[in-house]
Coordinates of C-alpha atoms in Angstrom, one line a residue:
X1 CA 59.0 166.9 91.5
X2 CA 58.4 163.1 91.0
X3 CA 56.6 163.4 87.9
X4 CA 59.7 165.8 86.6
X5 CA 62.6 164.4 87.5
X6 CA 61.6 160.9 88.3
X7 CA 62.7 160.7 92.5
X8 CA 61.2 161.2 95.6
X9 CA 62.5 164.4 98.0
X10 CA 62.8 162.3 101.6
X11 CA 64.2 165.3 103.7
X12 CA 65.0 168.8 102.9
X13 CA 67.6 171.1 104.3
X14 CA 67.7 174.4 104.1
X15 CA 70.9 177.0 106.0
X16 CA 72.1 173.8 107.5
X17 CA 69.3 172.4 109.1
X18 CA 66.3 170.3 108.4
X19 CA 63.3 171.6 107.5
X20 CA 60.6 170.4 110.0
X21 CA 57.4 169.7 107.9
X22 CA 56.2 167.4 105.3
X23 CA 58.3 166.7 102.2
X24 CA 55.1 167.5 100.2
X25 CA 54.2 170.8 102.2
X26 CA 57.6 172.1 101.6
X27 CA 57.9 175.2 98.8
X28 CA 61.4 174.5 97.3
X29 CA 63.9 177.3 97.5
X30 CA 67.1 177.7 95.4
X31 CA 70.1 176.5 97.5
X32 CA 67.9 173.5 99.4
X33 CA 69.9 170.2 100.3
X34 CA 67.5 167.5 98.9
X35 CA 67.4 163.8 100.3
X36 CA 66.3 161.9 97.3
X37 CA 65.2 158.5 96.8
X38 CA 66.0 157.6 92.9
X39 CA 66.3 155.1 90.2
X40 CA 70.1 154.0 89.1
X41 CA 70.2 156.3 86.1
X42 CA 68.4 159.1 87.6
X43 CA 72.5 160.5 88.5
X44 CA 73.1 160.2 84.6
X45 CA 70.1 162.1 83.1
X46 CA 70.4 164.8 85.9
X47 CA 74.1 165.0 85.5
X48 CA 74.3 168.1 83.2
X49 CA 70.8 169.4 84.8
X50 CA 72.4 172.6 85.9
X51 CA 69.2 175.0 85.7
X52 CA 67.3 172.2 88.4
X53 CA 70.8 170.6 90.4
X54 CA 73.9 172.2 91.3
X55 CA 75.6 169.2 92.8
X56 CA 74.2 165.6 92.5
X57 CA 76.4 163.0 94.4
X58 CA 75.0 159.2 95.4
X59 CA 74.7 158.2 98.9
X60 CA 77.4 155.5 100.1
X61 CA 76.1 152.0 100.2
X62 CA 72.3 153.3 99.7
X63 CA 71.0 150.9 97.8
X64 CA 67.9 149.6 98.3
X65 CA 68.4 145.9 100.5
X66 CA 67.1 142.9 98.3
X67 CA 64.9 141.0 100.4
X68 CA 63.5 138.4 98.6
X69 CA 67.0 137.2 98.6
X70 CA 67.5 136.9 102.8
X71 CA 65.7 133.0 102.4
X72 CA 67.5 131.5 100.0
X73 CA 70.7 133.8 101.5
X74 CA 70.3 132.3 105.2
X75 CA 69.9 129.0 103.8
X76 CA 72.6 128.8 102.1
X77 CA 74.6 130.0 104.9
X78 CA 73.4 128.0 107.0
X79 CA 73.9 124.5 105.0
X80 CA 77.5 125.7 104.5
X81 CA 78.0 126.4 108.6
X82 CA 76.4 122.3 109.0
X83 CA 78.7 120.6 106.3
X84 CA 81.4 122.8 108.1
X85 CA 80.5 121.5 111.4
X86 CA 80.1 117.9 110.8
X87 CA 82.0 117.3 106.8
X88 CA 85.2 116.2 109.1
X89 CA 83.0 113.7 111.0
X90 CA 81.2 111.8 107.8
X91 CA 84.3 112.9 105.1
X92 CA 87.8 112.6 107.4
X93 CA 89.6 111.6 104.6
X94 CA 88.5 114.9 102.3
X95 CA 89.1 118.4 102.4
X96 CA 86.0 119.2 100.8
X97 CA 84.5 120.5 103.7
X98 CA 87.4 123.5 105.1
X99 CA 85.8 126.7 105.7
X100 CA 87.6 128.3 103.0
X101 CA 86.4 126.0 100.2
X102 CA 82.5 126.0 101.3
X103 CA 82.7 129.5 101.8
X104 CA 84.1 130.2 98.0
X105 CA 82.1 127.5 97.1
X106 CA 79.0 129.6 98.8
X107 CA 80.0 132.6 97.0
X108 CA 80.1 131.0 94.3
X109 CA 76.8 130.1 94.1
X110 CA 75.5 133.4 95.7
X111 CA 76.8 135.1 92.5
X112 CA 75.2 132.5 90.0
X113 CA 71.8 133.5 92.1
X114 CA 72.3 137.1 91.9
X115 CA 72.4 137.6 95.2
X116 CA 75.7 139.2 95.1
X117 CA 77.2 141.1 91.9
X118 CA 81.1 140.1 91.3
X119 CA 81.4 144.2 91.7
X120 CA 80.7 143.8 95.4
X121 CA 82.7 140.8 95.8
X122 CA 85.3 143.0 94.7
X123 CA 84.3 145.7 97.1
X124 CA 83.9 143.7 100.1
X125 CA 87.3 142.9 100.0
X126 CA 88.9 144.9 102.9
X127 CA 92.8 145.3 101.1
X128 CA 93.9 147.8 104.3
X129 CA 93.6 144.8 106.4
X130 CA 95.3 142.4 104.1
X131 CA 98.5 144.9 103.5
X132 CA 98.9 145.3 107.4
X133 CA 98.9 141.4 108.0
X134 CA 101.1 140.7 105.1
X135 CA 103.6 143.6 106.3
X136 CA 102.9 142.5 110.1
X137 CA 104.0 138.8 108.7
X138 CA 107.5 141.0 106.5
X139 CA 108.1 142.1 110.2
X140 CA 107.7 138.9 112.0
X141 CA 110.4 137.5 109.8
X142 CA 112.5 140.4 110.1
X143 CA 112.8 140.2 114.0
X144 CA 113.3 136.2 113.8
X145 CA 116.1 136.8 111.3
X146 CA 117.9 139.3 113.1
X147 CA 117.6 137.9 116.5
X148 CA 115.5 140.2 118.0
X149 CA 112.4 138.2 118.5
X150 CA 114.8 135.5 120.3
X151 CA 116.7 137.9 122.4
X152 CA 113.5 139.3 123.8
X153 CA 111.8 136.4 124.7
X154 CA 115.0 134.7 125.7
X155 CA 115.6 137.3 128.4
X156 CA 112.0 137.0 129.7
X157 CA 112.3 133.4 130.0
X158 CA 115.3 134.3 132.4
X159 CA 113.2 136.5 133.7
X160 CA 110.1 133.5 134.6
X161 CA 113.3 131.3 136.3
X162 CA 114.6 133.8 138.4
X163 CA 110.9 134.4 139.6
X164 CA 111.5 131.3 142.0
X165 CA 107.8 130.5 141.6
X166 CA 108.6 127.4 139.6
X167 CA 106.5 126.4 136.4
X168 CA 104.1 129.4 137.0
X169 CA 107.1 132.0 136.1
X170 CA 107.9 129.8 133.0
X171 CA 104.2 130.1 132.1
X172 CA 104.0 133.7 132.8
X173 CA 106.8 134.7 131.3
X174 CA 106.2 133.1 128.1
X175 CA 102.6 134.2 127.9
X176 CA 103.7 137.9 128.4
X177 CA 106.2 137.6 125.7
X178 CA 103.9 136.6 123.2
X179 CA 100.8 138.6 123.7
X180 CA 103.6 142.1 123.7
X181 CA 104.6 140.6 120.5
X182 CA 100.7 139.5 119.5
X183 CA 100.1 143.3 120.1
X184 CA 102.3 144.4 117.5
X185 CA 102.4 141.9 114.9
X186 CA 99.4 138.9 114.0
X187 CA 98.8 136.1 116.2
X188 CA 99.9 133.6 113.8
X189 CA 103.3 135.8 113.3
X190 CA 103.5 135.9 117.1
X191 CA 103.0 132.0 117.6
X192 CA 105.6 131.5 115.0
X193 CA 108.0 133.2 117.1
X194 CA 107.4 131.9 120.2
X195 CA 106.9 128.2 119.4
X196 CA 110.1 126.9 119.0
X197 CA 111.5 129.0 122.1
X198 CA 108.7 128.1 124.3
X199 CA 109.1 124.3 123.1
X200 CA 113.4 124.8 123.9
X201 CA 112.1 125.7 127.2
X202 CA 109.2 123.0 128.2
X203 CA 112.0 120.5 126.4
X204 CA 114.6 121.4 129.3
X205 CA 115.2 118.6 131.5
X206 CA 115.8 121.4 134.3
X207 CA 112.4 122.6 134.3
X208 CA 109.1 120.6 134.8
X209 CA 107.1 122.6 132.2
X210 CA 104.9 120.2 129.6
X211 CA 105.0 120.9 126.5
X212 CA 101.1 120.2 125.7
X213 CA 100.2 123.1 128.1
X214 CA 102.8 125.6 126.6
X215 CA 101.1 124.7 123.4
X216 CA 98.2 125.8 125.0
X217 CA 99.6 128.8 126.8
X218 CA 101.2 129.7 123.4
X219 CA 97.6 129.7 121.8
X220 CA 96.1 131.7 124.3
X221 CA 98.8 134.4 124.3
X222 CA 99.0 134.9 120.5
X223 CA 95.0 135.2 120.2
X224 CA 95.1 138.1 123.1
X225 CA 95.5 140.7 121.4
X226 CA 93.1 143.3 123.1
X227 CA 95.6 146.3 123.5
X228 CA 96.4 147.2 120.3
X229 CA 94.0 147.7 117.0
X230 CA 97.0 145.4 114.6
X231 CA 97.2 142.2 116.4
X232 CA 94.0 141.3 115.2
X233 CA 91.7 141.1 112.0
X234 CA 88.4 141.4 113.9
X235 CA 90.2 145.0 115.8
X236 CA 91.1 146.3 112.5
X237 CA 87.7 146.0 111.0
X238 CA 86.5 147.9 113.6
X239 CA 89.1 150.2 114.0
X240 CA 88.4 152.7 111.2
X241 CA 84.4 152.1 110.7
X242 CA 83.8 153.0 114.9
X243 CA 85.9 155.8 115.1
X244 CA 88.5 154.1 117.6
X245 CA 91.7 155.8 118.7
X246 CA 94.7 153.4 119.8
X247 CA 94.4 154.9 123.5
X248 CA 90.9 152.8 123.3
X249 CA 92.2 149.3 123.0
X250 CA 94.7 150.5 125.3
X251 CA 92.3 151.6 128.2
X252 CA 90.0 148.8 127.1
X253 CA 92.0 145.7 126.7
X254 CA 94.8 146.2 129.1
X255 CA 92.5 145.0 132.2
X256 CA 91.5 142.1 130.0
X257 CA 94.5 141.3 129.0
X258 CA 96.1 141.2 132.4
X259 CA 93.2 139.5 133.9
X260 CA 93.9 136.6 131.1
X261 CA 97.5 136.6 132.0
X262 CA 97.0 135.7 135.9
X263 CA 94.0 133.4 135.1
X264 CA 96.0 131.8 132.1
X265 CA 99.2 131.5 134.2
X266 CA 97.5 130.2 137.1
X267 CA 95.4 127.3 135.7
X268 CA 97.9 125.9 133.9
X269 CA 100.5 125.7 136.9
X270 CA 97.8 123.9 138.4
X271 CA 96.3 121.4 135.6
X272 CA 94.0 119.2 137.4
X273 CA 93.3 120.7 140.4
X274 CA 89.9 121.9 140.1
X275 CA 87.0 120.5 138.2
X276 CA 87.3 121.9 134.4
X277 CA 83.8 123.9 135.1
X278 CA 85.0 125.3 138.1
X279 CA 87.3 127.5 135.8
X280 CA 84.5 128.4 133.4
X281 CA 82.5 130.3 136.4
X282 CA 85.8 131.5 137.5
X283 CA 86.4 133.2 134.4
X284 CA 83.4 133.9 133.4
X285 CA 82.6 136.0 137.1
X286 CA 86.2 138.0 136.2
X287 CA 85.1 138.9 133.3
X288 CA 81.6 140.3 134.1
X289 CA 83.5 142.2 136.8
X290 CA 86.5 143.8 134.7
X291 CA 83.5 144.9 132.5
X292 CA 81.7 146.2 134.9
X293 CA 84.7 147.9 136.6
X294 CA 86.3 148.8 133.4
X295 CA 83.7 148.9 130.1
X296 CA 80.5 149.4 131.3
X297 CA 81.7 153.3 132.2
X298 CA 83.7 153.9 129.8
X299 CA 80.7 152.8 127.0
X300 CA 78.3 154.7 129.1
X301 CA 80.8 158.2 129.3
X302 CA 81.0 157.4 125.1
X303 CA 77.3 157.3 124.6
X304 CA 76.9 160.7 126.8
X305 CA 79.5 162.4 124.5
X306 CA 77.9 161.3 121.6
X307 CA 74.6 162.3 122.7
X308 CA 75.6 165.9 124.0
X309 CA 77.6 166.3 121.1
X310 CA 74.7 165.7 118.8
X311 CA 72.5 168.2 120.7
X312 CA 74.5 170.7 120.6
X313 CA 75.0 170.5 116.7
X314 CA 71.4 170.0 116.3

């Protein structure tokens, strides 16, 4: 086989299971599934082969990995992470050293070394998750142009005040607002929202909020976006590729989301009150324990699925 058609048979399978021997000890029968492993043009010479192949299709993102380009690949990753890292410190006047312009400038050279064709620059480009940011940011401005984004947060902000737990409602209320709106739209479209209303709030002479820690209770907020698989970039790479449903970030991230709520809420009603590492083991310990409450069975139930599902198919 080989010496004919110029590939290797890896696996054979034959009424829809895999034949259990040695590739080379195996008598080929007409209507085998072969596993080959093949040159680039063995699809084109076989293509019309229809006495030897009735179907020849090419395994998704089977090619062959290039190692003798991981060295000079790592290092150039790696010199673009340190000019990253300390480019603001030796250049603060030049903007030669963003993230976005090493890493183009990376590519760059990553191309002109062969290490990447411009084919799959092309198609690493993930376009799903660029449409459903840019039509999460069309919706963002939709709901601050009608009101709707205002009127929501507005009446949770009444909400915080009537809580008669001073600052800590103002805190909460704001932070609950703009991770429901971080849920359904990006993080940057949900800060953009809030900002100026949580700023109109820690600006009121009536309320002792400061407007550096809304700031940072408006950053936290937007970036936690664990319930829902669009508030984020990093959920919706994931999303399609590991088989997720939308009940999964729902059961996964509402424990961690509400567990960042309190902790969020409650150190920043409270600046100063605690050494700064005491609330690194304190969050640290409630996150080992929602995972362990709340992940670790929930990964361990998945895995047993899996499993029994592929022994029974097998």
């Amino acid at each position: 086989f080989r010496t004919r058609y110029g590939a290797a048979v890896i696996a054979v399978h034959r009424d829809g299971t895999r034949v259990q021997s040695n590739p080379g000890n195996i008598k080929l029968q007409a209507g085998d599934v072969l596993l080959l492993e093949a040159g680039p043009t063995f699809i084109s010479r076989n293509i019309d082969n229809q006495r030897s192949f009735a179907l020849i299709s090419e395994v998704k993102d089977s090619k062959p990995p290039r190692l003798d380009k991981l060295i000079p690949a790592l290092v150039l990753v790696g010199a673009m992470l340190i000019v990253v890292a300390i480019g603001p410190v030796l250049f603060p006047e030049q903007n030669c050293s963003s993230l976005l312009t090493m890493g183009l400038l990376t590519s760059i050279v990553m191309v002109s070394m062969d290490m990447l064709s411009q084919q799959e620059c092309r198609d690493a480009i993930n376009w799903e998750v660029y449409i459903t940011i840019a039509c999460a940011f069309g919706i963002g401005t939709a709901m601050e142009n009608c009101g709707l984004a205002a009127l929501i947060a507005n009446g949770l902000v009444s909400l915080g005040n009537a809580l008669g737990i001073g600052v800590a409602g103002l805190y909460g209320s704001v932070y609950l607002a703009t991770f429901l709106i971080s849920n359904i739209v990006t993080n940057n479209a949900a800060a953009a929202l809030m900002f100026p209303i949580a700023m109109g709030v820690a600006d009121d002479p009536s309320t002792d909020a400061d407007p550096l820690l809304m700031s940072y209770n408006i950053m936290l907020a937007a970036s936690a976006s664990f319930m829902s698989p669009y508030g984020y970039t990093t959920n919706l790479l994931i999303y399609g590729p590991g088989g997720y449903k939308v009940k999964d970030f729902v059961k996964l991230g509402t424990p961690m989301q509400v567990v960042l709520w309190i902790l969020t809420t409650l150190l920043l009603s409270r600046p100063g009150s605690w050494p700064w590492y005491i609330s690194w083991f304190w969050t640290l310990g409630t996150f080992m324990l929602t995972c362990a409450v709340f992940v670790f069975p929930f990964m361990v139930a998945s895995a047993f699925r899996k499993v029994r599902k592929a022994s029974h198919l097998e």
